[in-house]
Amino acid sequence: MSLRSLALIVLLVPLAVFGAAGLMGWRVPVPVWGRDYVVHVALGAARAPLVLPPVEGPADPSRPLVVIDAGHGGRDPGAIGTDAAGRRVAEKDITLALAQALRAELLRGGGIRVALTRADDRILPLAHRPEIARRLEADLFVSIHADSAGDKAEVGGASIYTLSEAASSEAAARFAARENDADRLNGIAIAGTSPAVSAILVELSQQRTQEAALTFADLVLREGGSAIAFHPQPQRSAALAVLRAPDVPSVLFESGFVTNTTDRARLTTPEGRAAYAAALARAIRVFLAREAARAPG
Ligand SMILES: [Zn+2]
């Protein structure tokens, strides 16, 4: 997806959440690399009830859980490209196919529980995606996207995003204010504590979560080095709403550009997806093993 459209969605979601009533189906024109395209943001969808997806893999709830989020879906196609045969390639289809390939790879290896925020072509409110990971008490949240560079077909490569530091701090403060009565955050009881103490506890939790997210991003670059074609500047941070869970390490994997021939070939073939999924699964296994070794008890 394009960062600009994501940024717009980030700006619009709070509007929806905080009750901009009746604003269904806004049309937001988003200029992307000189090309205009239109994102349909169904603000009303953010008020839809949150439905937790099934958790697959081992029944043992002590096994680590990864929530994989296929970006976009339904009426929101994300970035759009065209393949050599003139067929439309939509980001929402790439993200779902890659999410499914990663799920299959993790389940094949065993020992890890997996849930997909969406397993078919449906619209899912942005705010629900990290919330699903939080409610399921996930150990890792991976949101999968693809990008567009408009007419700049030479622009290609994958990158991995973590939450920017300023956004992280701000998210922690906002979360503390909103969730002051929550009773669990990284195992820390914050119910009944003063707002100031809660804010500090949330901030600490968010810092630990951010460190873990950065560790995972490093691992993706290390494990994916030979299999994944990375952008020259592959590690980035931004104020992305899907990465704001204060207690679940979260990254956004931009798998490549739908407007780049090489990326498109990798992301739209089972072989290409399998190679990406295998590299991501290796990084996930190393990360979860390290986190388990760090955990108290
Ligand atoms: Zn996207």
PDB file of C-alpha atoms and ligand atoms in Angstrom:
ATOM      1  CA  MET A   1       0.000   0.000   0.000  1.00  0.00           C
ATOM      2  CA  SER A   2       1.001   3.513  -0.295  1.00  0.00           C
ATOM      3  CA  LEU A   3       2.163   5.218   2.850  1.00  0.00           C
ATOM      4  CA  ARG A   4       0.110   8.252   2.016  1.00  0.00           C
ATOM      5  CA  SER A   5      -3.126   6.336   1.910  1.00  0.00           C
ATOM      6  CA  LEU A   6      -2.164   4.600   5.125  1.00  0.00           C
ATOM      7  CA  ALA A   7      -1.432   7.959   6.701  1.00  0.00           C
ATOM      8  CA  LEU A   8      -4.851   9.175   5.621  1.00  0.00           C
ATOM      9  CA  ILE A   9      -6.496   6.110   7.047  1.00  0.00           C
ATOM     10  CA  VAL A  10      -4.542   6.661  10.264  1.00  0.00           C
ATOM     11  CA  LEU A  11      -5.935  10.177  10.406  1.00  0.00           C
ATOM     12  CA  LEU A  12      -9.467   9.085   9.621  1.00  0.00           C
ATOM     13  CA  VAL A  13      -9.814   6.148  11.971  1.00  0.00           C
ATOM     14  CA  PRO A  14      -9.970   8.267  15.156  1.00  0.00           C
ATOM     15  CA  LEU A  15     -12.740  10.282  13.488  1.00  0.00           C
ATOM     16  CA  ALA A  16     -14.684   7.090  13.006  1.00  0.00           C
ATOM     17  CA  VAL A  17     -13.926   5.747  16.443  1.00  0.00           C
ATOM     18  CA  PHE A  18     -14.877   8.944  18.194  1.00  0.00           C
ATOM     19  CA  GLY A  19     -18.251   9.028  16.630  1.00  0.00           C
ATOM     20  CA  ALA A  20     -18.342  11.004  13.406  1.00  0.00           C
ATOM     21  CA  ALA A  21     -21.869   9.738  12.905  1.00  0.00           C
ATOM     22  CA  GLY A  22     -23.287   8.911   9.559  1.00  0.00           C
ATOM     23  CA  LEU A  23     -20.126   9.448   7.568  1.00  0.00           C
ATOM     24  CA  MET A  24     -20.396   6.341   5.451  1.00  0.00           C
ATOM     25  CA  GLY A  25     -18.338   5.801   2.349  1.00  0.00           C
ATOM     26  CA  TRP A  26     -16.211   8.937   2.282  1.00  0.00           C
ATOM     27  CA  ARG A  27     -14.169   9.287  -0.848  1.00  0.00           C
ATOM     28  CA  VAL A  28     -10.656  10.436  -0.190  1.00  0.00           C
ATOM     29  CA  PRO A  29      -8.585  11.253  -3.251  1.00  0.00           C
ATOM     30  CA  VAL A  30      -5.018  10.152  -2.626  1.00  0.00           C
ATOM     31  CA  PRO A  31      -2.249  11.268  -4.966  1.00  0.00           C
ATOM     32  CA  VAL A  32       0.350   8.503  -5.177  1.00  0.00           C
ATOM     33  CA  TRP A  33       3.554   9.203  -7.037  1.00  0.00           C
ATOM     34  CA  GLY A  34       1.778  11.615  -9.307  1.00  0.00           C
ATOM     35  CA  ARG A  35      -1.107   9.324 -10.029  1.00  0.00           C
ATOM     36  CA  ASP A  36      -4.510   9.887  -8.437  1.00  0.00           C
ATOM     37  CA  TYR A  37      -6.361   7.012  -7.068  1.00  0.00           C
ATOM     38  CA  VAL A  38      -9.283   6.813  -4.744  1.00  0.00           C
ATOM     39  CA  VAL A  39      -9.564   5.022  -1.461  1.00  0.00           C
ATOM     40  CA  HIS A  40     -13.008   4.272  -0.153  1.00  0.00           C
ATOM     41  CA  VAL A  41     -12.951   4.483   3.602  1.00  0.00           C
ATOM     42  CA  ALA A  42     -16.062   3.023   5.157  1.00  0.00           C
ATOM     43  CA  LEU A  43     -16.005   4.886   8.443  1.00  0.00           C
ATOM     44  CA  GLY A  44     -19.150   3.156   9.617  1.00  0.00           C
ATOM     45  CA  ALA A  45     -17.350  -0.184   9.475  1.00  0.00           C
ATOM     46  CA  ALA A  46     -15.219   0.855  12.458  1.00  0.00           C
ATOM     47  CA  ARG A  47     -18.305   0.552  14.631  1.00  0.00           C
ATOM     48  CA  ALA A  48     -18.885  -3.045  13.515  1.00  0.00           C
ATOM     49  CA  PRO A  49     -18.482  -5.577  16.331  1.00  0.00           C
ATOM     50  CA  LEU A  50     -15.026  -7.064  16.641  1.00  0.00           C
ATOM     51  CA  VAL A  51     -15.027 -10.774  15.775  1.00  0.00           C
ATOM     52  CA  LEU A  52     -12.104 -12.858  16.974  1.00  0.00           C
ATOM     53  CA  PRO A  53     -10.773 -15.250  14.306  1.00  0.00           C
ATOM     54  CA  PRO A  54     -10.071 -18.931  15.007  1.00  0.00           C
ATOM     55  CA  VAL A  55      -6.644 -19.833  16.393  1.00  0.00           C
ATOM     56  CA  GLU A  56      -4.998 -22.678  14.486  1.00  0.00           C
ATOM     57  CA  GLY A  57      -2.152 -24.986  15.398  1.00  0.00           C
ATOM     58  CA  PRO A  58      -1.459 -26.639  18.763  1.00  0.00           C
ATOM     59  CA  ALA A  59      -4.350 -26.630  21.254  1.00  0.00           C
ATOM     60  CA  ASP A  60      -1.867 -25.854  24.060  1.00  0.00           C
ATOM     61  CA  PRO A  61      -2.493 -22.173  24.933  1.00  0.00           C
ATOM     62  CA  SER A  62       1.042 -21.849  26.292  1.00  0.00           C
ATOM     63  CA  ARG A  63       2.431 -22.167  22.753  1.00  0.00           C
ATOM     64  CA  PRO A  64       3.317 -18.791  21.215  1.00  0.00           C
ATOM     65  CA  LEU A  65       0.703 -17.122  19.030  1.00  0.00           C
ATOM     66  CA  VAL A  66       1.349 -15.112  15.873  1.00  0.00           C
ATOM     67  CA  VAL A  67      -1.430 -12.952  14.431  1.00  0.00           C
ATOM     68  CA  ILE A  68      -0.996 -12.362  10.701  1.00  0.00           C
ATOM     69  CA  ASP A  69      -2.857  -9.414   9.228  1.00  0.00           C
ATOM     70  CA  ALA A  70      -3.534  -9.353   5.485  1.00  0.00           C
ATOM     71  CA  GLY A  71      -3.788  -5.644   4.641  1.00  0.00           C
ATOM     72  CA  HIS A  72      -6.918  -4.157   3.032  1.00  0.00           C
ATOM     73  CA  GLY A  73      -9.753  -6.381   1.724  1.00  0.00           C
ATOM     74  CA  GLY A  74     -13.306  -6.167   0.441  1.00  0.00           C
ATOM     75  CA  ARG A  75     -14.127  -2.738  -0.991  1.00  0.00           C
ATOM     76  CA  ASP A  76     -10.618  -1.527  -0.156  1.00  0.00           C
ATOM     77  CA  PRO A  77      -8.251  -3.061  -2.739  1.00  0.00           C
ATOM     78  CA  GLY A  78      -5.112  -1.211  -1.565  1.00  0.00           C
ATOM     79  CA  ALA A  79      -2.473  -0.536  -4.212  1.00  0.00           C
ATOM     80  CA  ILE A  80      -3.250  -1.563  -7.786  1.00  0.00           C
ATOM     81  CA  GLY A  81      -0.834  -2.769 -10.474  1.00  0.00           C
ATOM     82  CA  THR A  82      -1.167  -4.355 -13.896  1.00  0.00           C
ATOM     83  CA  ASP A  83       0.661  -7.511 -14.917  1.00  0.00           C
ATOM     84  CA  ALA A  84       2.298  -8.235 -18.279  1.00  0.00           C
ATOM     85  CA  ALA A  85      -0.958  -9.659 -19.619  1.00  0.00           C
ATOM     86  CA  GLY A  86      -2.819  -6.485 -18.671  1.00  0.00           C
ATOM     87  CA  ARG A  87      -4.605  -8.072 -15.723  1.00  0.00           C
ATOM     88  CA  ARG A  88      -5.271  -6.003 -12.607  1.00  0.00           C
ATOM     89  CA  VAL A  89      -3.192  -6.964  -9.576  1.00  0.00           C
ATOM     90  CA  ALA A  90      -4.691  -5.788  -6.273  1.00  0.00           C
ATOM     91  CA  GLU A  91      -2.708  -5.451  -3.070  1.00  0.00           C
ATOM     92  CA  LYS A  92      -5.556  -7.014  -1.046  1.00  0.00           C
ATOM     93  CA  ASP A  93      -5.133 -10.294  -2.971  1.00  0.00           C
ATOM     94  CA  ILE A  94      -1.338 -10.318  -2.618  1.00  0.00           C
ATOM     95  CA  THR A  95      -1.539  -9.690   1.124  1.00  0.00           C
ATOM     96  CA  LEU A  96      -4.129 -12.434   1.670  1.00  0.00           C
ATOM     97  CA  ALA A  97      -2.215 -15.012  -0.396  1.00  0.00           C
ATOM     98  CA  LEU A  98       1.040 -14.184   1.408  1.00  0.00           C
ATOM     99  CA  ALA A  99      -0.681 -14.317   4.816  1.00  0.00           C
ATOM    100  CA  GLN A 100      -2.078 -17.750   3.958  1.00  0.00           C
ATOM    101  CA  ALA A 101       1.329 -18.965   2.730  1.00  0.00           C
ATOM    102  CA  LEU A 102       2.937 -17.771   5.969  1.00  0.00           C
ATOM    103  CA  ARG A 103       0.229 -19.433   8.059  1.00  0.00           C
ATOM    104  CA  ALA A 104       0.740 -22.721   6.184  1.00  0.00           C
ATOM    105  CA  GLU A 105       4.521 -22.496   6.664  1.00  0.00           C
ATOM    106  CA  LEU A 106       4.224 -21.827  10.417  1.00  0.00           C
ATOM    107  CA  LEU A 107       1.673 -24.617  10.936  1.00  0.00           C
ATOM    108  CA  ARG A 108       3.798 -27.042   8.923  1.00  0.00           C
ATOM    109  CA  GLY A 109       6.766 -26.378  11.212  1.00  0.00           C
ATOM    110  CA  GLY A 110       4.599 -26.983  14.295  1.00  0.00           C
ATOM    111  CA  GLY A 111       4.741 -25.597  17.820  1.00  0.00           C
ATOM    112  CA  ILE A 112       3.299 -22.180  16.940  1.00  0.00           C
ATOM    113  CA  ARG A 113      -0.322 -21.060  17.066  1.00  0.00           C
ATOM    114  CA  VAL A 114      -1.522 -18.846  14.227  1.00  0.00           C
ATOM    115  CA  ALA A 115      -4.535 -16.605  13.618  1.00  0.00           C
ATOM    116  CA  LEU A 116      -5.363 -14.505  10.561  1.00  0.00           C
ATOM    117  CA  THR A 117      -7.217 -11.214  11.058  1.00  0.00           C
ATOM    118  CA  ARG A 118      -9.019 -12.012   7.807  1.00  0.00           C
ATOM    119  CA  ALA A 119      -8.989 -15.314   5.910  1.00  0.00           C
ATOM    120  CA  ASP A 120     -11.026 -14.143   2.926  1.00  0.00           C
ATOM    121  CA  ASP A 121     -11.757 -11.054   0.859  1.00  0.00           C
ATOM    122  CA  ARG A 122     -13.556  -8.874   3.370  1.00  0.00           C
ATOM    123  CA  ILE A 123     -13.238  -5.367   4.720  1.00  0.00           C
ATOM    124  CA  LEU A 124     -11.917  -5.169   8.261  1.00  0.00           C
ATOM    125  CA  PRO A 125     -11.725  -1.919  10.233  1.00  0.00           C
ATOM    126  CA  LEU A 126      -8.146  -0.795  10.753  1.00  0.00           C
ATOM    127  CA  ALA A 127      -8.637  -0.473  14.511  1.00  0.00           C
ATOM    128  CA  HIS A 128      -9.821  -4.090  14.776  1.00  0.00           C
ATOM    129  CA  ARG A 129      -6.583  -5.531  13.380  1.00  0.00           C
ATOM    130  CA  PRO A 130      -4.208  -4.811  16.301  1.00  0.00           C
ATOM    131  CA  GLU A 131      -7.125  -5.207  18.724  1.00  0.00           C
ATOM    132  CA  ILE A 132      -7.550  -8.820  17.572  1.00  0.00           C
ATOM    133  CA  ALA A 133      -3.880  -9.447  18.413  1.00  0.00           C
ATOM    134  CA  ARG A 134      -4.342  -7.851  21.838  1.00  0.00           C
ATOM    135  CA  ARG A 135      -7.507  -9.783  22.710  1.00  0.00           C
ATOM    136  CA  LEU A 136      -5.891 -13.068  21.651  1.00  0.00           C
ATOM    137  CA  GLU A 137      -2.802 -12.117  23.712  1.00  0.00           C
ATOM    138  CA  ALA A 138      -0.578 -12.652  20.695  1.00  0.00           C
ATOM    139  CA  ASP A 139       3.201 -12.788  20.988  1.00  0.00           C
ATOM    140  CA  LEU A 140       3.703 -11.137  17.598  1.00  0.00           C
ATOM    141  CA  PHE A 141       1.604  -9.182  15.105  1.00  0.00           C
ATOM    142  CA  VAL A 142       2.677  -9.077  11.457  1.00  0.00           C
ATOM    143  CA  SER A 143       0.682  -6.860   9.104  1.00  0.00           C
ATOM    144  CA  ILE A 144       1.351  -7.631   5.436  1.00  0.00           C
ATOM    145  CA  HIS A 145       1.092  -5.007   2.708  1.00  0.00           C
ATOM    146  CA  ALA A 146       2.384  -4.251  -0.787  1.00  0.00           C
ATOM    147  CA  ASP A 147       3.216  -0.875  -2.243  1.00  0.00           C
ATOM    148  CA  SER A 148       2.649   1.092  -5.438  1.00  0.00           C
ATOM    149  CA  ALA A 149       5.071   3.455  -7.160  1.00  0.00           C
ATOM    150  CA  GLY A 150       2.648   4.520  -9.900  1.00  0.00           C
ATOM    151  CA  ASP A 151       4.503   4.879 -13.207  1.00  0.00           C
ATOM    152  CA  LYS A 152       7.914   4.375 -11.594  1.00  0.00           C
ATOM    153  CA  ALA A 153       8.130   0.695 -12.507  1.00  0.00           C
ATOM    154  CA  GLU A 154      11.828   0.586 -11.556  1.00  0.00           C
ATOM    155  CA  VAL A 155      11.016   1.165  -7.867  1.00  0.00           C
ATOM    156  CA  GLY A 156      10.915  -2.188  -6.075  1.00  0.00           C
ATOM    157  CA  GLY A 157      11.835  -4.174  -2.999  1.00  0.00           C
ATOM    158  CA  ALA A 158      10.419  -5.121   0.372  1.00  0.00           C
ATOM    159  CA  SER A 159      10.718  -3.147   3.593  1.00  0.00           C
ATOM    160  CA  ILE A 160       9.726  -3.580   7.211  1.00  0.00           C
ATOM    161  CA  TYR A 161       8.143  -0.911   9.395  1.00  0.00           C
ATOM    162  CA  THR A 162       7.997  -0.479  13.132  1.00  0.00           C
ATOM    163  CA  LEU A 163       6.149   2.248  15.026  1.00  0.00           C
ATOM    164  CA  SER A 164       8.080   5.529  15.140  1.00  0.00           C
ATOM    165  CA  GLU A 165       9.312   6.601  18.561  1.00  0.00           C
ATOM    166  CA  ALA A 166       7.180   9.738  18.757  1.00  0.00           C
ATOM    167  CA  ALA A 167       4.101   7.822  17.698  1.00  0.00           C
ATOM    168  CA  SER A 168       4.961   5.085  20.156  1.00  0.00           C
ATOM    169  CA  SER A 169       5.156   7.499  23.092  1.00  0.00           C
ATOM    170  CA  GLU A 170       1.984   9.263  22.065  1.00  0.00           C
ATOM    171  CA  ALA A 171       0.177   5.947  21.610  1.00  0.00           C
ATOM    172  CA  ALA A 172       1.241   4.880  25.092  1.00  0.00           C
ATOM    173  CA  ALA A 173      -0.086   8.078  26.645  1.00  0.00           C
ATOM    174  CA  ARG A 174      -3.368   7.816  24.784  1.00  0.00           C
ATOM    175  CA  PHE A 175      -3.710   4.151  25.613  1.00  0.00           C
ATOM    176  CA  ALA A 176      -3.101   4.832  29.297  1.00  0.00           C
ATOM    177  CA  ALA A 177      -5.780   7.506  29.311  1.00  0.00           C
ATOM    178  CA  ARG A 178      -8.288   5.327  27.485  1.00  0.00           C
ATOM    179  CA  GLU A 179      -7.593   1.971  29.088  1.00  0.00           C
ATOM    180  CA  ASN A 180      -6.964   3.059  32.632  1.00  0.00           C
ATOM    181  CA  ASP A 181      -9.320   0.380  33.892  1.00  0.00           C
ATOM    182  CA  ALA A 182      -7.725  -2.445  31.904  1.00  0.00           C
ATOM    183  CA  ASP A 183      -6.529  -5.154  34.237  1.00  0.00           C
ATOM    184  CA  ARG A 184      -3.737  -6.632  32.200  1.00  0.00           C
ATOM    185  CA  LEU A 185      -0.885  -5.193  30.232  1.00  0.00           C
ATOM    186  CA  ASN A 186       2.147  -7.440  29.796  1.00  0.00           C
ATOM    187  CA  GLY A 187       1.040  -9.099  32.989  1.00  0.00           C
ATOM    188  CA  ILE A 188       1.176  -5.818  34.916  1.00  0.00           C
ATOM    189  CA  ALA A 189      -1.959  -5.045  36.850  1.00  0.00           C
ATOM    190  CA  ILE A 190      -2.854  -1.421  36.248  1.00  0.00           C
ATOM    191  CA  ALA A 191      -6.415  -1.473  37.530  1.00  0.00           C
ATOM    192  CA  GLY A 192      -6.767   0.703  40.591  1.00  0.00           C
ATOM    193  CA  THR A 193      -3.479   2.511  40.054  1.00  0.00           C
ATOM    194  CA  SER A 194      -3.425   6.276  39.716  1.00  0.00           C
ATOM    195  CA  PRO A 195      -3.509   7.739  36.209  1.00  0.00           C
ATOM    196  CA  ALA A 196       0.113   8.873  36.553  1.00  0.00           C
ATOM    197  CA  VAL A 197       1.303   5.415  37.591  1.00  0.00           C
ATOM    198  CA  SER A 198      -0.762   3.771  34.853  1.00  0.00           C
ATOM    199  CA  ALA A 199       0.784   6.078  32.292  1.00  0.00           C
ATOM    200  CA  ILE A 200       4.272   5.061  33.403  1.00  0.00           C
ATOM    201  CA  LEU A 201       3.437   1.353  33.370  1.00  0.00           C
ATOM    202  CA  VAL A 202       1.949   1.614  29.904  1.00  0.00           C
ATOM    203  CA  GLU A 203       4.960   3.592  28.710  1.00  0.00           C
ATOM    204  CA  LEU A 204       7.305   0.885  30.058  1.00  0.00           C
ATOM    205  CA  SER A 205       5.264  -1.833  28.432  1.00  0.00           C
ATOM    206  CA  GLN A 206       5.264   0.061  25.164  1.00  0.00           C
ATOM    207  CA  GLN A 207       9.055   0.498  25.315  1.00  0.00           C
ATOM    208  CA  ARG A 208       9.611  -3.224  25.841  1.00  0.00           C
ATOM    209  CA  THR A 209       7.173  -3.982  23.046  1.00  0.00           C
ATOM    210  CA  GLN A 210       8.979  -1.579  20.726  1.00  0.00           C
ATOM    211  CA  GLU A 211      12.363  -3.135  21.493  1.00  0.00           C
ATOM    212  CA  ALA A 212      10.941  -6.540  20.658  1.00  0.00           C
ATOM    213  CA  ALA A 213       9.440  -5.233  17.405  1.00  0.00           C
ATOM    214  CA  LEU A 214      12.837  -3.801  16.385  1.00  0.00           C
ATOM    215  CA  THR A 215      14.521  -7.107  17.236  1.00  0.00           C
ATOM    216  CA  PHE A 216      12.040  -8.901  15.014  1.00  0.00           C
ATOM    217  CA  ALA A 217      12.553  -6.405  12.165  1.00  0.00           C
ATOM    218  CA  ASP A 218      16.322  -7.073  12.365  1.00  0.00           C
ATOM    219  CA  LEU A 219      15.647 -10.808  12.203  1.00  0.00           C
ATOM    220  CA  VAL A 220      13.465 -10.443   9.108  1.00  0.00           C
ATOM    221  CA  LEU A 221      16.299  -8.610   7.363  1.00  0.00           C
ATOM    222  CA  ARG A 222      18.823 -11.227   8.500  1.00  0.00           C
ATOM    223  CA  GLU A 223      16.745 -14.315   7.702  1.00  0.00           C
ATOM    224  CA  GLY A 224      15.252 -12.853   4.535  1.00  0.00           C
ATOM    225  CA  GLY A 225      18.517 -11.551   3.129  1.00  0.00           C
ATOM    226  CA  SER A 226      18.901 -14.145   0.408  1.00  0.00           C
ATOM    227  CA  ALA A 227      15.231 -14.973  -0.251  1.00  0.00           C
ATOM    228  CA  ILE A 228      13.511 -11.596  -0.076  1.00  0.00           C
ATOM    229  CA  ALA A 229      14.393  -8.752  -2.470  1.00  0.00           C
ATOM    230  CA  PHE A 230      14.657  -5.817  -0.069  1.00  0.00           C
ATOM    231  CA  HIS A 231      14.455  -2.126  -0.870  1.00  0.00           C
ATOM    232  CA  PRO A 232      17.846  -0.331  -0.472  1.00  0.00           C
ATOM    233  CA  GLN A 233      16.476   1.234   2.751  1.00  0.00           C
ATOM    234  CA  PRO A 234      14.489  -1.700   4.100  1.00  0.00           C
ATOM    235  CA  GLN A 235      14.034  -0.781   7.760  1.00  0.00           C
ATOM    236  CA  ARG A 236      11.732   2.126   8.507  1.00  0.00           C
ATOM    237  CA  SER A 237       9.488   3.567  11.173  1.00  0.00           C
ATOM    238  CA  ALA A 238       6.230   5.456  10.831  1.00  0.00           C
ATOM    239  CA  ALA A 239       3.133   6.432  12.804  1.00  0.00           C
ATOM    240  CA  LEU A 240       1.026   3.502  11.660  1.00  0.00           C
ATOM    241  CA  ALA A 241      -2.235   2.793  13.475  1.00  0.00           C
ATOM    242  CA  VAL A 242      -1.955  -0.975  13.045  1.00  0.00           C
ATOM    243  CA  LEU A 243       1.323  -0.977  15.024  1.00  0.00           C
ATOM    244  CA  ARG A 244      -0.014   0.770  18.127  1.00  0.00           C
ATOM    245  CA  ALA A 245      -0.737  -2.190  20.390  1.00  0.00           C
ATOM    246  CA  PRO A 246       1.220  -1.344  23.567  1.00  0.00           C
ATOM    247  CA  ASP A 247       1.693  -4.979  24.565  1.00  0.00           C
ATOM    248  CA  VAL A 248       2.102  -6.944  21.308  1.00  0.00           C
ATOM    249  CA  PRO A 249       5.324  -6.528  19.272  1.00  0.00           C
ATOM    250  CA  SER A 250       4.063  -5.363  15.884  1.00  0.00           C
ATOM    251  CA  VAL A 251       5.620  -4.875  12.452  1.00  0.00           C
ATOM    252  CA  LEU A 252       4.273  -4.007   9.035  1.00  0.00           C
ATOM    253  CA  PHE A 253       5.924  -5.950   6.205  1.00  0.00           C
ATOM    254  CA  GLU A 254       5.732  -4.146   2.867  1.00  0.00           C
ATOM    255  CA  SER A 255       6.316  -7.174   0.680  1.00  0.00           C
ATOM    256  CA  GLY A 256       7.145  -5.289  -2.517  1.00  0.00           C
ATOM    257  CA  PHE A 257       5.679  -3.100  -5.246  1.00  0.00           C
ATOM    258  CA  VAL A 258       2.716  -4.214  -7.343  1.00  0.00           C
ATOM    259  CA  THR A 259       4.034  -1.798  -9.981  1.00  0.00           C
ATOM    260  CA  ASN A 260       7.428  -3.569 -10.230  1.00  0.00           C
ATOM    261  CA  THR A 261       7.726  -6.539 -12.594  1.00  0.00           C
ATOM    262  CA  THR A 262      10.146  -8.532 -10.428  1.00  0.00           C
ATOM    263  CA  ASP A 263       8.245  -7.972  -7.188  1.00  0.00           C
ATOM    264  CA  ARG A 264       4.938  -8.762  -8.853  1.00  0.00           C
ATOM    265  CA  ALA A 265       6.302 -12.010 -10.284  1.00  0.00           C
ATOM    266  CA  ARG A 266       7.476 -13.075  -6.816  1.00  0.00           C
ATOM    267  CA  LEU A 267       4.317 -12.057  -4.999  1.00  0.00           C
ATOM    268  CA  THR A 268       1.776 -13.497  -7.434  1.00  0.00           C
ATOM    269  CA  THR A 269       3.266 -16.988  -7.849  1.00  0.00           C
ATOM    270  CA  PRO A 270       3.056 -19.829  -5.298  1.00  0.00           C
ATOM    271  CA  GLU A 271       6.844 -20.379  -5.557  1.00  0.00           C
ATOM    272  CA  GLY A 272       7.621 -16.719  -4.933  1.00  0.00           C
ATOM    273  CA  ARG A 273       5.233 -16.499  -2.003  1.00  0.00           C
ATOM    274  CA  ALA A 274       6.571 -19.732  -0.518  1.00  0.00           C
ATOM    275  CA  ALA A 275      10.117 -18.313  -0.519  1.00  0.00           C
ATOM    276  CA  TYR A 276       8.946 -15.144   1.269  1.00  0.00           C
ATOM    277  CA  ALA A 277       6.838 -17.147   3.716  1.00  0.00           C
ATOM    278  CA  ALA A 278       9.752 -19.460   4.533  1.00  0.00           C
ATOM    279  CA  ALA A 279      12.062 -16.517   5.270  1.00  0.00           C
ATOM    280  CA  LEU A 280       9.455 -14.778   7.447  1.00  0.00           C
ATOM    281  CA  ALA A 281       8.715 -18.045   9.276  1.00  0.00           C
ATOM    282  CA  ARG A 282      12.432 -18.503  10.060  1.00  0.00           C
ATOM    283  CA  ALA A 283      12.594 -14.985  11.503  1.00  0.00           C
ATOM    284  CA  ILE A 284       9.428 -15.645  13.538  1.00  0.00           C
ATOM    285  CA  ARG A 285      10.820 -18.892  15.002  1.00  0.00           C
ATOM    286  CA  VAL A 286      14.095 -17.282  16.028  1.00  0.00           C
ATOM    287  CA  PHE A 287      12.221 -14.327  17.530  1.00  0.00           C
ATOM    288  CA  LEU A 288       9.788 -16.467  19.535  1.00  0.00           C
ATOM    289  CA  ALA A 289      12.601 -18.673  20.823  1.00  0.00           C
ATOM    290  CA  ARG A 290      14.506 -15.595  22.023  1.00  0.00           C
ATOM    291  CA  GLU A 291      11.422 -14.084  23.645  1.00  0.00           C
ATOM    292  CA  ALA A 292      10.667 -17.385  25.409  1.00  0.00           C
ATOM    293  CA  ALA A 293      14.229 -17.469  26.749  1.00  0.00           C
ATOM    294  CA  ARG A 294      13.837 -13.903  28.060  1.00  0.00           C
ATOM    295  CA  ALA A 295      10.471 -14.456  29.701  1.00  0.00           C
ATOM    296  CA  PRO A 296      10.449 -14.774  33.507  1.00  0.00           C
ATOM    297  CA  GLY A 297       9.508 -18.157  34.922  1.00  0.00           C
TER     298      GLY A 297
HETATM  299 ZN    ZN B   1      -1.350  -1.508   2.103  1.00  0.00          ZN
END
